[in-house]
């Protein structure tokens, strides 16, 4: 039975190399209908297009991927998925930017050993880079907070006559929709700010 050629692309919100990966796969003769792409993090393999691809694969098929970190960034998950694809399903995988990771070559014991060793190293590097990115993001956020940068939605300022507004609402001189329109708040926000206002008035904490 003749092999079917597939390609897999993954881009995250910070990595927009979709065109580069697509061009590389097309140069290898992968039909457009056989290229699957996910736009999400590589932290795990819970990705809709990857799952759809795995269901399509049959023994003897060939899968192209640009680099090991496009496959994923979780060390243990990469190892597990690699075994699933190459051993359980029985396909070949070619990682384009790492010729040693082409399971069509070196199917003897030494070739398999070298490919497994390279895979372990690269998958470790992929996860390590993911963890470093998270550390840099956390450090950047911490540094920004020290500079006074505030994250999230800005706190909505209360109207100067908020006390009178609350009094009108409590004594039913105004309807709730009128109050919400006057304050520019949602219902949940209004109730929360009323609770805070009452606590401030009574000196509660």
PDB file of C-alpha atoms in Angstrom:
ATOM      1  CA  UNK A   1       0.000   0.000   0.000  1.00  0.00           C
ATOM      2  CA  UNK A   2       1.381   3.397  -0.986  1.00  0.00           C
ATOM      3  CA  UNK A   3       2.122   5.820   1.835  1.00  0.00           C
ATOM      4  CA  UNK A   4       0.042   8.954   2.347  1.00  0.00           C
ATOM      5  CA  UNK A   5       1.981  12.115   3.143  1.00  0.00           C
ATOM      6  CA  UNK A   6       0.761  14.450   5.870  1.00  0.00           C
ATOM      7  CA  UNK A   7       2.007  17.646   7.457  1.00  0.00           C
ATOM      8  CA  UNK A   8       1.407  19.232  10.829  1.00  0.00           C
ATOM      9  CA  UNK A   9       1.698  22.938  11.695  1.00  0.00           C
ATOM     10  CA  UNK A  10       1.380  24.579  15.097  1.00  0.00           C
ATOM     11  CA  UNK A  11       1.513  28.295  15.781  1.00  0.00           C
ATOM     12  CA  UNK A  12       0.848  30.046  19.066  1.00  0.00           C
ATOM     13  CA  UNK A  13      -0.473  33.563  19.549  1.00  0.00           C
ATOM     14  CA  UNK A  14       3.143  34.749  19.888  1.00  0.00           C
ATOM     15  CA  UNK A  15       4.563  32.727  17.013  1.00  0.00           C
ATOM     16  CA  UNK A  16       3.238  33.625  13.574  1.00  0.00           C
ATOM     17  CA  UNK A  17       5.432  31.377  11.402  1.00  0.00           C
ATOM     18  CA  UNK A  18       2.462  29.735   9.730  1.00  0.00           C
ATOM     19  CA  UNK A  19       3.541  30.778   6.218  1.00  0.00           C
ATOM     20  CA  UNK A  20       7.096  29.534   6.705  1.00  0.00           C
ATOM     21  CA  UNK A  21       5.930  26.149   7.949  1.00  0.00           C
ATOM     22  CA  UNK A  22       3.315  25.861   5.223  1.00  0.00           C
ATOM     23  CA  UNK A  23       5.838  26.696   2.510  1.00  0.00           C
ATOM     24  CA  UNK A  24       8.284  24.085   3.834  1.00  0.00           C
ATOM     25  CA  UNK A  25       5.608  21.371   3.845  1.00  0.00           C
ATOM     26  CA  UNK A  26       4.388  22.239   0.359  1.00  0.00           C
ATOM     27  CA  UNK A  27       7.977  22.033  -0.913  1.00  0.00           C
ATOM     28  CA  UNK A  28       8.024  18.447   0.341  1.00  0.00           C
ATOM     29  CA  UNK A  29       4.959  17.656  -1.706  1.00  0.00           C
ATOM     30  CA  UNK A  30       2.389  17.541   1.093  1.00  0.00           C
ATOM     31  CA  UNK A  31      -1.101  18.129  -0.374  1.00  0.00           C
ATOM     32  CA  UNK A  32      -2.996  21.054   1.154  1.00  0.00           C
ATOM     33  CA  UNK A  33      -5.847  18.783   2.209  1.00  0.00           C
ATOM     34  CA  UNK A  34      -3.378  16.703   4.235  1.00  0.00           C
ATOM     35  CA  UNK A  35      -1.951  19.621   6.209  1.00  0.00           C
ATOM     36  CA  UNK A  36      -3.384  20.050   9.703  1.00  0.00           C
ATOM     37  CA  UNK A  37      -2.819  23.202  11.733  1.00  0.00           C
ATOM     38  CA  UNK A  38      -3.498  24.193  15.333  1.00  0.00           C
ATOM     39  CA  UNK A  39      -3.239  27.732  16.652  1.00  0.00           C
ATOM     40  CA  UNK A  40      -2.578  27.183  20.324  1.00  0.00           C
ATOM     41  CA  UNK A  41       0.035  26.473  22.963  1.00  0.00           C
ATOM     42  CA  UNK A  42       2.283  23.426  22.759  1.00  0.00           C
ATOM     43  CA  UNK A  43       1.986  22.677  26.479  1.00  0.00           C
ATOM     44  CA  UNK A  44      -0.001  19.486  25.735  1.00  0.00           C
ATOM     45  CA  UNK A  45      -1.494  17.536  22.838  1.00  0.00           C
ATOM     46  CA  UNK A  46      -5.123  18.366  23.551  1.00  0.00           C
ATOM     47  CA  UNK A  47      -5.452  20.082  20.169  1.00  0.00           C
ATOM     48  CA  UNK A  48      -8.390  19.495  17.805  1.00  0.00           C
ATOM     49  CA  UNK A  49      -6.483  19.335  14.519  1.00  0.00           C
ATOM     50  CA  UNK A  50      -3.717  17.140  15.915  1.00  0.00           C
ATOM     51  CA  UNK A  51      -6.336  14.694  17.215  1.00  0.00           C
ATOM     52  CA  UNK A  52      -8.035  14.694  13.823  1.00  0.00           C
ATOM     53  CA  UNK A  53      -4.683  14.025  12.142  1.00  0.00           C
ATOM     54  CA  UNK A  54      -3.859  11.077  14.400  1.00  0.00           C
ATOM     55  CA  UNK A  55      -7.200   9.453  13.520  1.00  0.00           C
ATOM     56  CA  UNK A  56      -6.310   9.742   9.815  1.00  0.00           C
ATOM     57  CA  UNK A  57      -2.840   8.200  10.059  1.00  0.00           C
ATOM     58  CA  UNK A  58      -2.272   4.606   8.961  1.00  0.00           C
ATOM     59  CA  UNK A  59       0.748   2.322   9.125  1.00  0.00           C
ATOM     60  CA  UNK A  60       3.318   3.286   6.509  1.00  0.00           C
ATOM     61  CA  UNK A  61       2.198   6.934   6.227  1.00  0.00           C
ATOM     62  CA  UNK A  62       4.709   9.786   6.444  1.00  0.00           C
ATOM     63  CA  UNK A  63       4.302  12.863   8.636  1.00  0.00           C
ATOM     64  CA  UNK A  64       6.326  16.041   8.133  1.00  0.00           C
ATOM     65  CA  UNK A  65       6.742  18.619  10.897  1.00  0.00           C
ATOM     66  CA  UNK A  66       8.941  21.705  10.740  1.00  0.00           C
ATOM     67  CA  UNK A  67      10.620  21.306  14.125  1.00  0.00           C
ATOM     68  CA  UNK A  68      10.163  19.317  17.308  1.00  0.00           C
ATOM     69  CA  UNK A  69       8.802  22.320  19.222  1.00  0.00           C
ATOM     70  CA  UNK A  70       6.036  22.655  16.602  1.00  0.00           C
ATOM     71  CA  UNK A  71       4.996  19.153  17.609  1.00  0.00           C
ATOM     72  CA  UNK A  72       4.945  20.147  21.279  1.00  0.00           C
ATOM     73  CA  UNK A  73       6.809  21.650  24.235  1.00  0.00           C
ATOM     74  CA  UNK A  74       6.122  19.078  26.944  1.00  0.00           C
ATOM     75  CA  UNK A  75       9.046  16.663  27.322  1.00  0.00           C
ATOM     76  CA  UNK A  76       7.097  13.623  28.483  1.00  0.00           C
ATOM     77  CA  UNK A  77       4.181  14.224  26.106  1.00  0.00           C
ATOM     78  CA  UNK A  78       6.483  14.522  23.084  1.00  0.00           C
ATOM     79  CA  UNK A  79       8.098  11.196  23.972  1.00  0.00           C
ATOM     80  CA  UNK A  80       4.708   9.537  24.445  1.00  0.00           C
ATOM     81  CA  UNK A  81       3.221  10.885  21.217  1.00  0.00           C
ATOM     82  CA  UNK A  82       6.354   9.971  19.269  1.00  0.00           C
ATOM     83  CA  UNK A  83       6.043   6.340  20.446  1.00  0.00           C
ATOM     84  CA  UNK A  84       2.316   6.362  19.669  1.00  0.00           C
ATOM     85  CA  UNK A  85       2.904   7.568  16.131  1.00  0.00           C
ATOM     86  CA  UNK A  86       5.998   5.563  15.200  1.00  0.00           C
ATOM     87  CA  UNK A  87       5.410   2.337  17.132  1.00  0.00           C
ATOM     88  CA  UNK A  88       1.701   1.928  17.850  1.00  0.00           C
ATOM     89  CA  UNK A  89       0.397   3.380  14.578  1.00  0.00           C
ATOM     90  CA  UNK A  90       3.573   2.624  12.618  1.00  0.00           C
ATOM     91  CA  UNK A  91       4.129   5.830  10.626  1.00  0.00           C
ATOM     92  CA  UNK A  92       7.383   7.574   9.727  1.00  0.00           C
ATOM     93  CA  UNK A  93       8.117  11.096  10.969  1.00  0.00           C
ATOM     94  CA  UNK A  94      10.465  13.590   9.359  1.00  0.00           C
ATOM     95  CA  UNK A  95      11.451  16.682  11.368  1.00  0.00           C
ATOM     96  CA  UNK A  96      12.577  19.078   8.661  1.00  0.00           C
ATOM     97  CA  UNK A  97      15.079  21.164  10.623  1.00  0.00           C
ATOM     98  CA  UNK A  98      16.716  18.089  12.206  1.00  0.00           C
ATOM     99  CA  UNK A  99      17.720  15.452   9.587  1.00  0.00           C
ATOM    100  CA  UNK A 100      18.653  12.950  12.308  1.00  0.00           C
ATOM    101  CA  UNK A 101      14.965  12.853  13.257  1.00  0.00           C
ATOM    102  CA  UNK A 102      13.809  11.111  10.101  1.00  0.00           C
ATOM    103  CA  UNK A 103      12.603   7.629  10.982  1.00  0.00           C
ATOM    104  CA  UNK A 104      12.930   6.493   7.373  1.00  0.00           C
ATOM    105  CA  UNK A 105      16.690   6.506   7.841  1.00  0.00           C
ATOM    106  CA  UNK A 106      18.726   4.274  10.091  1.00  0.00           C
ATOM    107  CA  UNK A 107      16.105   1.700  11.020  1.00  0.00           C
ATOM    108  CA  UNK A 108      18.837  -0.539  12.413  1.00  0.00           C
ATOM    109  CA  UNK A 109      19.665  -0.586  16.128  1.00  0.00           C
ATOM    110  CA  UNK A 110      22.284   2.161  15.961  1.00  0.00           C
ATOM    111  CA  UNK A 111      20.109   4.447  13.843  1.00  0.00           C
ATOM    112  CA  UNK A 112      17.173   3.997  16.198  1.00  0.00           C
ATOM    113  CA  UNK A 113      19.385   4.679  19.216  1.00  0.00           C
ATOM    114  CA  UNK A 114      20.719   7.911  17.705  1.00  0.00           C
ATOM    115  CA  UNK A 115      17.220   9.108  16.719  1.00  0.00           C
ATOM    116  CA  UNK A 116      15.865   8.354  20.208  1.00  0.00           C
ATOM    117  CA  UNK A 117      18.777  10.191  21.816  1.00  0.00           C
ATOM    118  CA  UNK A 118      18.316  13.258  19.604  1.00  0.00           C
ATOM    119  CA  UNK A 119      14.561  13.218  20.280  1.00  0.00           C
ATOM    120  CA  UNK A 120      15.116  13.186  24.032  1.00  0.00           C
ATOM    121  CA  UNK A 121      17.540  16.093  23.835  1.00  0.00           C
ATOM    122  CA  UNK A 122      15.342  18.213  21.577  1.00  0.00           C
ATOM    123  CA  UNK A 123      12.136  17.553  23.503  1.00  0.00           C
ATOM    124  CA  UNK A 124      13.951  18.512  26.707  1.00  0.00           C
ATOM    125  CA  UNK A 125      15.127  21.731  25.041  1.00  0.00           C
ATOM    126  CA  UNK A 126      11.584  22.470  23.847  1.00  0.00           C
ATOM    127  CA  UNK A 127      10.118  22.117  27.339  1.00  0.00           C
ATOM    128  CA  UNK A 128      12.995  24.049  28.907  1.00  0.00           C
ATOM    129  CA  UNK A 129      12.381  26.936  26.518  1.00  0.00           C
ATOM    130  CA  UNK A 130       8.659  26.898  27.368  1.00  0.00           C
ATOM    131  CA  UNK A 131       9.460  27.100  31.071  1.00  0.00           C
ATOM    132  CA  UNK A 132      11.950  29.916  30.448  1.00  0.00           C
ATOM    133  CA  UNK A 133       9.292  31.851  28.529  1.00  0.00           C
ATOM    134  CA  UNK A 134       6.911  31.508  31.479  1.00  0.00           C
ATOM    135  CA  UNK A 135       9.618  32.671  33.893  1.00  0.00           C
ATOM    136  CA  UNK A 136      10.405  35.694  31.726  1.00  0.00           C
ATOM    137  CA  UNK A 137       6.715  36.573  31.522  1.00  0.00           C
ATOM    138  CA  UNK A 138       6.339  36.306  35.321  1.00  0.00           C
ATOM    139  CA  UNK A 139       9.458  38.413  35.871  1.00  0.00           C
ATOM    140  CA  UNK A 140       8.203  41.016  33.401  1.00  0.00           C
ATOM    141  CA  UNK A 141       4.832  41.224  35.140  1.00  0.00           C
ATOM    142  CA  UNK A 142       6.481  41.517  38.562  1.00  0.00           C
ATOM    143  CA  UNK A 143       8.793  44.275  37.317  1.00  0.00           C
ATOM    144  CA  UNK A 144       5.868  46.136  35.743  1.00  0.00           C
ATOM    145  CA  UNK A 145       3.885  45.949  38.989  1.00  0.00           C
ATOM    146  CA  UNK A 146       6.880  47.397  40.872  1.00  0.00           C
ATOM    147  CA  UNK A 147       6.816  50.324  38.431  1.00  0.00           C
ATOM    148  CA  UNK A 148       3.150  50.869  39.236  1.00  0.00           C
ATOM    149  CA  UNK A 149       1.700  49.310  36.081  1.00  0.00           C
ATOM    150  CA  UNK A 150      -1.774  47.987  36.816  1.00  0.00           C
ATOM    151  CA  UNK A 151      -3.159  44.948  35.048  1.00  0.00           C
ATOM    152  CA  UNK A 152      -6.770  44.098  34.307  1.00  0.00           C
ATOM    153  CA  UNK A 153      -9.669  46.461  33.822  1.00  0.00           C
ATOM    154  CA  UNK A 154      -9.380  49.858  35.525  1.00  0.00           C
ATOM    155  CA  UNK A 155     -11.461  50.303  38.665  1.00  0.00           C
ATOM    156  CA  UNK A 156     -14.668  52.163  37.847  1.00  0.00           C
ATOM    157  CA  UNK A 157     -14.875  55.424  39.777  1.00  0.00           C
ATOM    158  CA  UNK A 158     -18.018  55.858  41.834  1.00  0.00           C
ATOM    159  CA  UNK A 159     -20.246  58.865  41.146  1.00  0.00           C
ATOM    160  CA  UNK A 160     -19.753  61.611  43.743  1.00  0.00           C
ATOM    161  CA  UNK A 161     -23.388  61.253  44.818  1.00  0.00           C
ATOM    162  CA  UNK A 162     -23.239  57.444  45.043  1.00  0.00           C
ATOM    163  CA  UNK A 163     -24.642  57.586  48.577  1.00  0.00           C
ATOM    164  CA  UNK A 164     -27.738  59.434  47.345  1.00  0.00           C
ATOM    165  CA  UNK A 165     -28.060  57.000  44.446  1.00  0.00           C
ATOM    166  CA  UNK A 166     -28.010  54.054  46.840  1.00  0.00           C
ATOM    167  CA  UNK A 167     -30.550  55.794  49.067  1.00  0.00           C
ATOM    168  CA  UNK A 168     -32.862  56.411  46.090  1.00  0.00           C
ATOM    169  CA  UNK A 169     -32.561  52.756  45.082  1.00  0.00           C
ATOM    170  CA  UNK A 170     -33.197  51.447  48.595  1.00  0.00           C
ATOM    171  CA  UNK A 171     -36.289  53.627  48.989  1.00  0.00           C
ATOM    172  CA  UNK A 172     -37.493  52.682  45.500  1.00  0.00           C
ATOM    173  CA  UNK A 173     -37.388  56.227  44.203  1.00  0.00           C
ATOM    174  CA  UNK A 174     -35.526  54.882  41.165  1.00  0.00           C
ATOM    175  CA  UNK A 175     -35.682  51.542  39.411  1.00  0.00           C
ATOM    176  CA  UNK A 176     -32.607  49.339  39.178  1.00  0.00           C
ATOM    177  CA  UNK A 177     -32.239  49.806  35.371  1.00  0.00           C
ATOM    178  CA  UNK A 178     -32.296  53.589  35.897  1.00  0.00           C
ATOM    179  CA  UNK A 179     -29.648  53.301  38.605  1.00  0.00           C
ATOM    180  CA  UNK A 180     -27.421  51.065  36.439  1.00  0.00           C
ATOM    181  CA  UNK A 181     -27.686  53.499  33.529  1.00  0.00           C
ATOM    182  CA  UNK A 182     -26.888  56.417  35.805  1.00  0.00           C
ATOM    183  CA  UNK A 183     -23.803  54.702  37.278  1.00  0.00           C
ATOM    184  CA  UNK A 184     -22.669  53.023  34.052  1.00  0.00           C
ATOM    185  CA  UNK A 185     -22.394  49.654  35.821  1.00  0.00           C
ATOM    186  CA  UNK A 186     -23.588  46.118  35.361  1.00  0.00           C
ATOM    187  CA  UNK A 187     -25.977  44.709  37.938  1.00  0.00           C
ATOM    188  CA  UNK A 188     -23.308  42.510  39.573  1.00  0.00           C
ATOM    189  CA  UNK A 189     -20.861  45.426  39.760  1.00  0.00           C
ATOM    190  CA  UNK A 190     -23.504  47.681  41.306  1.00  0.00           C
ATOM    191  CA  UNK A 191     -24.337  45.174  44.034  1.00  0.00           C
ATOM    192  CA  UNK A 192     -20.643  44.655  44.764  1.00  0.00           C
ATOM    193  CA  UNK A 193     -19.982  48.393  45.010  1.00  0.00           C
ATOM    194  CA  UNK A 194     -23.019  48.838  47.251  1.00  0.00           C
ATOM    195  CA  UNK A 195     -21.602  46.202  49.625  1.00  0.00           C
ATOM    196  CA  UNK A 196     -18.232  47.930  49.616  1.00  0.00           C
ATOM    197  CA  UNK A 197     -19.880  51.310  50.199  1.00  0.00           C
ATOM    198  CA  UNK A 198     -21.868  50.019  53.173  1.00  0.00           C
ATOM    199  CA  UNK A 199     -18.764  48.429  54.698  1.00  0.00           C
ATOM    200  CA  UNK A 200     -16.871  51.706  54.364  1.00  0.00           C
ATOM    201  CA  UNK A 201     -19.752  53.593  55.957  1.00  0.00           C
ATOM    202  CA  UNK A 202     -19.897  51.237  58.940  1.00  0.00           C
ATOM    203  CA  UNK A 203     -16.123  50.917  59.257  1.00  0.00           C
ATOM    204  CA  UNK A 204     -16.169  47.157  58.639  1.00  0.00           C
ATOM    205  CA  UNK A 205     -13.278  45.345  57.004  1.00  0.00           C
TER     206      UNK A 205
END
